[in-house]
Every structure is written in structure tokens, then in C-alpha cells.
Amino acid sequence: MLKNFWYACEFTSAVTNKPKQVLMLNQRFVLYRNSQGEVVVLKDQCSHRGAALSLGWREDNCIRCPYHGWKFQADGRCVEIPANEMGTPIPPRANVKSYPVQEKYGFVWIFYGDLPAELRPPIPPFPEYQDPKMHPIYLEYEMQTHYTRVIENALDPAHLYAVHGNSFGAGLAEDTTVDEYVIKDEDWGISTKIIYRNYTQPKNGIFKSFFRTKKTQLNAKISFYLPNITKIESDFGRGKIINYAIHVPVNDHRTISKRIQLRNFFTYPWADRLFIKFHHQVGLEDKIVTESQIPQLIPDNLTTEVHVAADAMNLAYRQIRQKYLAMGWGLNYHQNQRERSLTK
């Protein structure tokens, strides 16, 4: 896991004035909105006896610990200890950690790291999110494996016909070849364009209605943005669909993919349930295979596994990840081992 990046941790619609616990990076965070609607993020661990602040309540834009009622401001400073006599100084170590936060593209983003504001990598752009022609749906699903395997699954252009043979991948059954493709460096990421030249109509699912029965060309662009974002753009002539996925690393063995899918066809709100149902079917197909992989964390050594030309995007992801680990941006392993029990 990497530090010094903005992590999208929750949909904005899921955060209210009631404290909410979010599990991520082998740690617990508490999120709530103040009276101005702004999101506050603190470490979900009272400095007194370690109780979860998320079990407490908001009061005067602060949060009360559910155990002894200690009161913490949005900046994490403890401002009241009910058991103390009036005027008793509050210990400096009574404070809890607070985190920089932004709301953007329908997500709450936390900056996790130690860089000053001017040196922090930006939140990647989601240009289609603000396009009125693109209709969004929101969904999430969980996989019991390391987030690096989930990311590689999303970036892999060669698994479609095998893993998704009962959904949209069925359209590739007659031509499973992945042409050689070029990796392009992006700001804080990578991308590539893939052309499926002989795509035929899928046998099942909502997309069957939008593809011709004869062979057609499917143009795709696959992108990755640090630390955990994938983007899949699919253009099949009659429409375009964009899949953004935030692969939230809960702990070393659990990942929650929070997704926004945007489409510019069949944009009726009543049709959303059909696309959500189909998206979950595709996610289940990925889940079965991804959870079976050993080891769960992708190997650090590129020679541990066998690679072919179609794996170029995954290899580029491994290299960019290793680059930032070598810079010292990896989370401390021993710290993670001590705190991982909090997120099980």
C-alpha cells in the first residue's frame, strides 16, 4: 500500500451528520458532516482508551467519544474531558489525528501521507463526470483479496473472453487475440488503447440489445491512476460507456471497489437497475477468479510469474508501483501488522 496520495474512501451521499466508520489502509477512519455540510475526517480511535469515535455523536460540530464523552474538534484537538474539574488543563497528547479531505466526482477523498499541500499529487480528472450527456450509476462490491490483484484484473485486456464468457466477453469468443498495444505515460498514471476488431453480439445481458449481430469493432481505452484508480472506456459506435473504479484497500486481504459507470445511451433512469444488475454479474465473474489467485499480493519480483505480450499493461502497473515503493512511499509493514486487526 502506498502513502502520499489522495484516496477516495466513500461516496459523498453516504456521509451525513451521523459519524460513519470507514475501513481503509489497515486502519479505521471516522467521517461526518459539520453544520455547514463539510466533511470531517479523524482517526477512529479515541486517544484515551481507544474506543471507536464512530460510535459517538456530533455535538457543536465536534464529535463525542461514546466511552467517556471526550470531545474532539474537526482538527482533532480534544476540547473537553467531562470527568475533569473545570479549568483542568487538557493533556496535549489527548488529541487525535485529523486528515485533509476533499469532495470531488461523487467521492470523499482523504489525503494519507506526510507531504505538504503544495507537493501532494492531485486527484486525477474525471472529465466525463461533469458531462451532462453522460448518465451515471453508482455501485460497489467486495473481493476477499489484495487490492493489487483487483487492479490488475481491471487492467487486463486478455481475460475477457474466458472470465466473462457468459456476459460481454462472449462477443470475443471467435477472435481471442490481443493485438500488440502501446503504453502511454499519463500524469501519475498510465494508459493504453485496445482494439477488438471482430466483436460480435453478446449472448446475454443488457448489452446484447445495443450490438449488431455481425462483427463490429470495439474500441477501448484502459487507464490507471495512482494509487488505486482504474478507468475503462468502451466505444462501440452506437454508444460509449465509461467505468471508473476506486479499489479501496481495506486490509491485506479485502478490497472494496466503489464504481461510477457513465453512459451516453439508453439514459432513462428506470434502466439503471438493468445496468447495475449486469455490472454485478460481471463483478461476480471477476471475483471468483481474482479471489483464487495465489499469492494475493502481486509479487515484487517480475520473474516470479510468467508473462506474455498481452500482459504489458499489468507489467507497467507493477513497475510504476515499484517506483514509488522505492521512493519510500510504501506504508510501514510493521505498523500495518499491528493495526490490521482493526479492519478484520
PDB file of N, CA and C in Angstrom, residues 254-301:
ATOM      1  N   ARG A 254      -8.660  -7.783   1.760  1.00  0.00           N
ATOM      2  CA  ARG A 254     -10.030  -7.339   1.481  1.00  0.00           C
ATOM      3  C   ARG A 254      -9.991  -6.028   0.709  1.00  0.00           C
ATOM      4  N   THR A 255     -10.745  -5.979  -0.388  1.00  0.00           N
ATOM      5  CA  THR A 255     -10.824  -4.798  -1.235  1.00  0.00           C
ATOM      6  C   THR A 255     -12.283  -4.499  -1.549  1.00  0.00           C
ATOM      7  N   ILE A 256     -12.650  -3.225  -1.472  1.00  0.00           N
ATOM      8  CA  ILE A 256     -13.985  -2.797  -1.885  1.00  0.00           C
ATOM      9  C   ILE A 256     -13.838  -1.891  -3.097  1.00  0.00           C
ATOM     10  N   SER A 257     -14.423  -2.298  -4.208  1.00  0.00           N
ATOM     11  CA  SER A 257     -14.383  -1.488  -5.428  1.00  0.00           C
ATOM     12  C   SER A 257     -15.631  -0.614  -5.479  1.00  0.00           C
ATOM     13  N   LYS A 258     -15.420   0.693  -5.378  1.00  0.00           N
ATOM     14  CA  LYS A 258     -16.509   1.666  -5.476  1.00  0.00           C
ATOM     15  C   LYS A 258     -16.467   2.241  -6.887  1.00  0.00           C
ATOM     16  N   ARG A 259     -17.592   2.160  -7.590  1.00  0.00           N
ATOM     17  CA  ARG A 259     -17.588   2.418  -9.021  1.00  0.00           C
ATOM     18  C   ARG A 259     -18.623   3.457  -9.446  1.00  0.00           C
ATOM     19  N   ILE A 260     -18.228   4.238 -10.442  1.00  0.00           N
ATOM     20  CA  ILE A 260     -19.161   5.101 -11.158  1.00  0.00           C
ATOM     21  C   ILE A 260     -19.122   4.678 -12.620  1.00  0.00           C
ATOM     22  N   GLN A 261     -20.274   4.290 -13.146  1.00  0.00           N
ATOM     23  CA  GLN A 261     -20.377   3.951 -14.563  1.00  0.00           C
ATOM     24  C   GLN A 261     -21.191   5.045 -15.245  1.00  0.00           C
ATOM     25  N   LEU A 262     -20.669   5.570 -16.354  1.00  0.00           N
ATOM     26  CA  LEU A 262     -21.355   6.617 -17.106  1.00  0.00           C
ATOM     27  C   LEU A 262     -21.628   6.129 -18.515  1.00  0.00           C
ATOM     28  N   ARG A 263     -22.818   6.435 -19.029  1.00  0.00           N
ATOM     29  CA  ARG A 263     -23.175   6.007 -20.383  1.00  0.00           C
ATOM     30  C   ARG A 263     -23.907   7.140 -21.095  1.00  0.00           C
ATOM     31  N   ASN A 264     -23.797   7.163 -22.426  1.00  0.00           N
ATOM     32  CA  ASN A 264     -24.482   8.193 -23.211  1.00  0.00           C
ATOM     33  C   ASN A 264     -25.585   7.599 -24.093  1.00  0.00           C
ATOM     34  N   PHE A 265     -26.061   6.410 -23.733  1.00  0.00           N
ATOM     35  CA  PHE A 265     -27.137   5.762 -24.470  1.00  0.00           C
ATOM     36  C   PHE A 265     -28.096   5.123 -23.481  1.00  0.00           C
ATOM     37  N   PHE A 266     -29.351   4.990 -23.897  1.00  0.00           N
ATOM     38  CA  PHE A 266     -30.369   4.372 -23.046  1.00  0.00           C
ATOM     39  C   PHE A 266     -30.284   4.961 -21.628  1.00  0.00           C
ATOM     40  N   THR A 267     -30.367   6.282 -21.553  1.00  0.00           N
ATOM     41  CA  THR A 267     -30.093   7.007 -20.306  1.00  0.00           C
ATOM     42  C   THR A 267     -31.313   7.167 -19.403  1.00  0.00           C
ATOM     43  N   TYR A 268     -32.374   6.440 -19.668  1.00  0.00           N
ATOM     44  CA  TYR A 268     -33.561   6.520 -18.820  1.00  0.00           C
ATOM     45  C   TYR A 268     -33.222   6.049 -17.401  1.00  0.00           C
ATOM     46  N   PRO A 269     -33.603   6.815 -16.378  1.00  0.00           N
ATOM     47  CA  PRO A 269     -33.298   6.394 -15.005  1.00  0.00           C
ATOM     48  C   PRO A 269     -33.856   5.014 -14.661  1.00  0.00           C
ATOM     49  N   TRP A 270     -35.014   4.657 -15.234  1.00  0.00           N
ATOM     50  CA  TRP A 270     -35.592   3.352 -14.912  1.00  0.00           C
ATOM     51  C   TRP A 270     -34.728   2.204 -15.434  1.00  0.00           C
ATOM     52  N   ALA A 271     -33.849   2.509 -16.413  1.00  0.00           N
ATOM     53  CA  ALA A 271     -32.979   1.465 -16.963  1.00  0.00           C
ATOM     54  C   ALA A 271     -31.754   1.207 -16.089  1.00  0.00           C
ATOM     55  N   ASP A 272     -31.525   2.068 -15.099  1.00  0.00           N
ATOM     56  CA  ASP A 272     -30.320   1.925 -14.273  1.00  0.00           C
ATOM     57  C   ASP A 272     -30.236   0.554 -13.618  1.00  0.00           C
ATOM     58  N   ARG A 273     -31.372   0.046 -13.159  1.00  0.00           N
ATOM     59  CA  ARG A 273     -31.351  -1.248 -12.460  1.00  0.00           C
ATOM     60  C   ARG A 273     -30.855  -2.366 -13.373  1.00  0.00           C
ATOM     61  N   LEU A 274     -31.115  -2.244 -14.676  1.00  0.00           N
ATOM     62  CA  LEU A 274     -30.646  -3.258 -15.619  1.00  0.00           C
ATOM     63  C   LEU A 274     -29.129  -3.217 -15.749  1.00  0.00           C
ATOM     64  N   PHE A 275     -28.566  -2.005 -15.811  1.00  0.00           N
ATOM     65  CA  PHE A 275     -27.118  -1.859 -15.913  1.00  0.00           C
ATOM     66  C   PHE A 275     -26.431  -2.251 -14.605  1.00  0.00           C
ATOM     67  N   ILE A 276     -27.050  -1.911 -13.479  1.00  0.00           N
ATOM     68  CA  ILE A 276     -26.476  -2.290 -12.184  1.00  0.00           C
ATOM     69  C   ILE A 276     -26.464  -3.811 -12.035  1.00  0.00           C
ATOM     70  N   LYS A 277     -27.570  -4.458 -12.415  1.00  0.00           N
ATOM     71  CA  LYS A 277     -27.639  -5.920 -12.335  1.00  0.00           C
ATOM     72  C   LYS A 277     -26.561  -6.555 -13.195  1.00  0.00           C
ATOM     73  N   PHE A 278     -26.385  -6.048 -14.415  1.00  0.00           N
ATOM     74  CA  PHE A 278     -25.386  -6.606 -15.314  1.00  0.00           C
ATOM     75  C   PHE A 278     -23.977  -6.356 -14.790  1.00  0.00           C
ATOM     76  N   HIS A 279     -23.744  -5.152 -14.241  1.00  0.00           N
ATOM     77  CA  HIS A 279     -22.428  -4.820 -13.696  1.00  0.00           C
ATOM     78  C   HIS A 279     -22.081  -5.757 -12.539  1.00  0.00           C
ATOM     79  N   HIS A 280     -23.049  -6.070 -11.706  1.00  0.00           N
ATOM     80  CA  HIS A 280     -22.795  -7.001 -10.599  1.00  0.00           C
ATOM     81  C   HIS A 280     -22.505  -8.411 -11.120  1.00  0.00           C
ATOM     82  N   GLN A 281     -23.150  -8.805 -12.193  1.00  0.00           N
ATOM     83  CA  GLN A 281     -22.860 -10.111 -12.792  1.00  0.00           C
ATOM     84  C   GLN A 281     -21.406 -10.166 -13.260  1.00  0.00           C
ATOM     85  N   VAL A 282     -20.974  -9.106 -13.940  1.00  0.00           N
ATOM     86  CA  VAL A 282     -19.593  -9.041 -14.407  1.00  0.00           C
ATOM     87  C   VAL A 282     -18.628  -9.033 -13.225  1.00  0.00           C
ATOM     88  N   GLY A 283     -18.978  -8.281 -12.168  1.00  0.00           N
ATOM     89  CA  GLY A 283     -18.130  -8.240 -10.981  1.00  0.00           C
ATOM     90  C   GLY A 283     -17.998  -9.594 -10.308  1.00  0.00           C
ATOM     91  N   LEU A 284     -19.076 -10.354 -10.286  1.00  0.00           N
ATOM     92  CA  LEU A 284     -19.025 -11.690  -9.690  1.00  0.00           C
ATOM     93  C   LEU A 284     -18.116 -12.608 -10.499  1.00  0.00           C
ATOM     94  N   GLU A 285     -18.147 -12.467 -11.813  1.00  0.00           N
ATOM     95  CA  GLU A 285     -17.255 -13.265 -12.656  1.00  0.00           C
ATOM     96  C   GLU A 285     -15.792 -12.965 -12.337  1.00  0.00           C
ATOM     97  N   ASP A 286     -15.478 -11.686 -12.167  1.00  0.00           N
ATOM     98  CA  ASP A 286     -14.111 -11.296 -11.793  1.00  0.00           C
ATOM     99  C   ASP A 286     -13.764 -11.782 -10.390  1.00  0.00           C
ATOM    100  N   LYS A 287     -14.713 -11.682  -9.491  1.00  0.00           N
ATOM    101  CA  LYS A 287     -14.480 -12.030  -8.090  1.00  0.00           C
ATOM    102  C   LYS A 287     -14.044 -13.482  -7.929  1.00  0.00           C
ATOM    103  N   ILE A 288     -14.720 -14.385  -8.622  1.00  0.00           N
ATOM    104  CA  ILE A 288     -14.423 -15.816  -8.489  1.00  0.00           C
ATOM    105  C   ILE A 288     -12.972 -16.105  -8.854  1.00  0.00           C
ATOM    106  N   VAL A 289     -12.522 -15.535  -9.960  1.00  0.00           N
ATOM    107  CA  VAL A 289     -11.162 -15.799 -10.425  1.00  0.00           C
ATOM    108  C   VAL A 289     -10.133 -15.057  -9.576  1.00  0.00           C
ATOM    109  N   THR A 290     -10.393 -13.785  -9.304  1.00  0.00           N
ATOM    110  CA  THR A 290      -9.419 -12.953  -8.590  1.00  0.00           C
ATOM    111  C   THR A 290      -9.166 -13.469  -7.171  1.00  0.00           C
ATOM    112  N   GLU A 291     -10.222 -13.933  -6.506  1.00  0.00           N
ATOM    113  CA  GLU A 291     -10.050 -14.447  -5.145  1.00  0.00           C
ATOM    114  C   GLU A 291      -9.298 -15.774  -5.122  1.00  0.00           C
ATOM    115  N   SER A 292      -9.174 -16.429  -6.264  1.00  0.00           N
ATOM    116  CA  SER A 292      -8.469 -17.710  -6.313  1.00  0.00           C
ATOM    117  C   SER A 292      -6.960 -17.539  -6.502  1.00  0.00           C
ATOM    118  N   GLN A 293      -6.497 -16.344  -6.818  1.00  0.00           N
ATOM    119  CA  GLN A 293      -5.090 -16.145  -7.155  1.00  0.00           C
ATOM    120  C   GLN A 293      -4.175 -16.264  -5.936  1.00  0.00           C
ATOM    121  N   ILE A 294      -3.039 -16.898  -6.144  1.00  0.00           N
ATOM    122  CA  ILE A 294      -2.008 -17.058  -5.121  1.00  0.00           C
ATOM    123  C   ILE A 294      -0.676 -16.605  -5.710  1.00  0.00           C
ATOM    124  N   PRO A 295       0.069 -15.744  -4.981  1.00  0.00           N
ATOM    125  CA  PRO A 295      -0.290 -15.098  -3.723  1.00  0.00           C
ATOM    126  C   PRO A 295      -1.300 -13.974  -3.959  1.00  0.00           C
ATOM    127  N   GLN A 296      -1.928 -13.506  -2.885  1.00  0.00           N
ATOM    128  CA  GLN A 296      -2.917 -12.450  -3.051  1.00  0.00           C
ATOM    129  C   GLN A 296      -2.263 -11.122  -3.425  1.00  0.00           C
ATOM    130  N   LEU A 297      -1.133 -10.804  -2.844  1.00  0.00           N
ATOM    131  CA  LEU A 297      -0.375  -9.614  -3.206  1.00  0.00           C
ATOM    132  C   LEU A 297       0.483  -9.930  -4.423  1.00  0.00           C
ATOM    133  N   ILE A 298       0.439  -9.073  -5.443  1.00  0.00           N
ATOM    134  CA  ILE A 298       1.248  -9.342  -6.625  1.00  0.00           C
ATOM    135  C   ILE A 298       2.724  -9.420  -6.239  1.00  0.00           C
ATOM    136  N   PRO A 299       3.494 -10.330  -6.827  1.00  0.00           N
ATOM    137  CA  PRO A 299       4.905 -10.489  -6.460  1.00  0.00           C
ATOM    138  C   PRO A 299       5.722  -9.235  -6.789  1.00  0.00           C
ATOM    139  N   ASP A 300       6.689  -8.939  -5.927  1.00  0.00           N
ATOM    140  CA  ASP A 300       7.579  -7.808  -6.177  1.00  0.00           C
ATOM    141  C   ASP A 300       8.558  -8.120  -7.310  1.00  0.00           C
ATOM    142  N   ASN A 301       8.936  -9.381  -7.418  1.00  0.00           N
ATOM    143  CA  ASN A 301       9.896  -9.791  -8.442  1.00  0.00           C
ATOM    144  C   ASN A 301       9.147 -10.151  -9.725  1.00  0.00           C
TER     145      ASN A 301
END
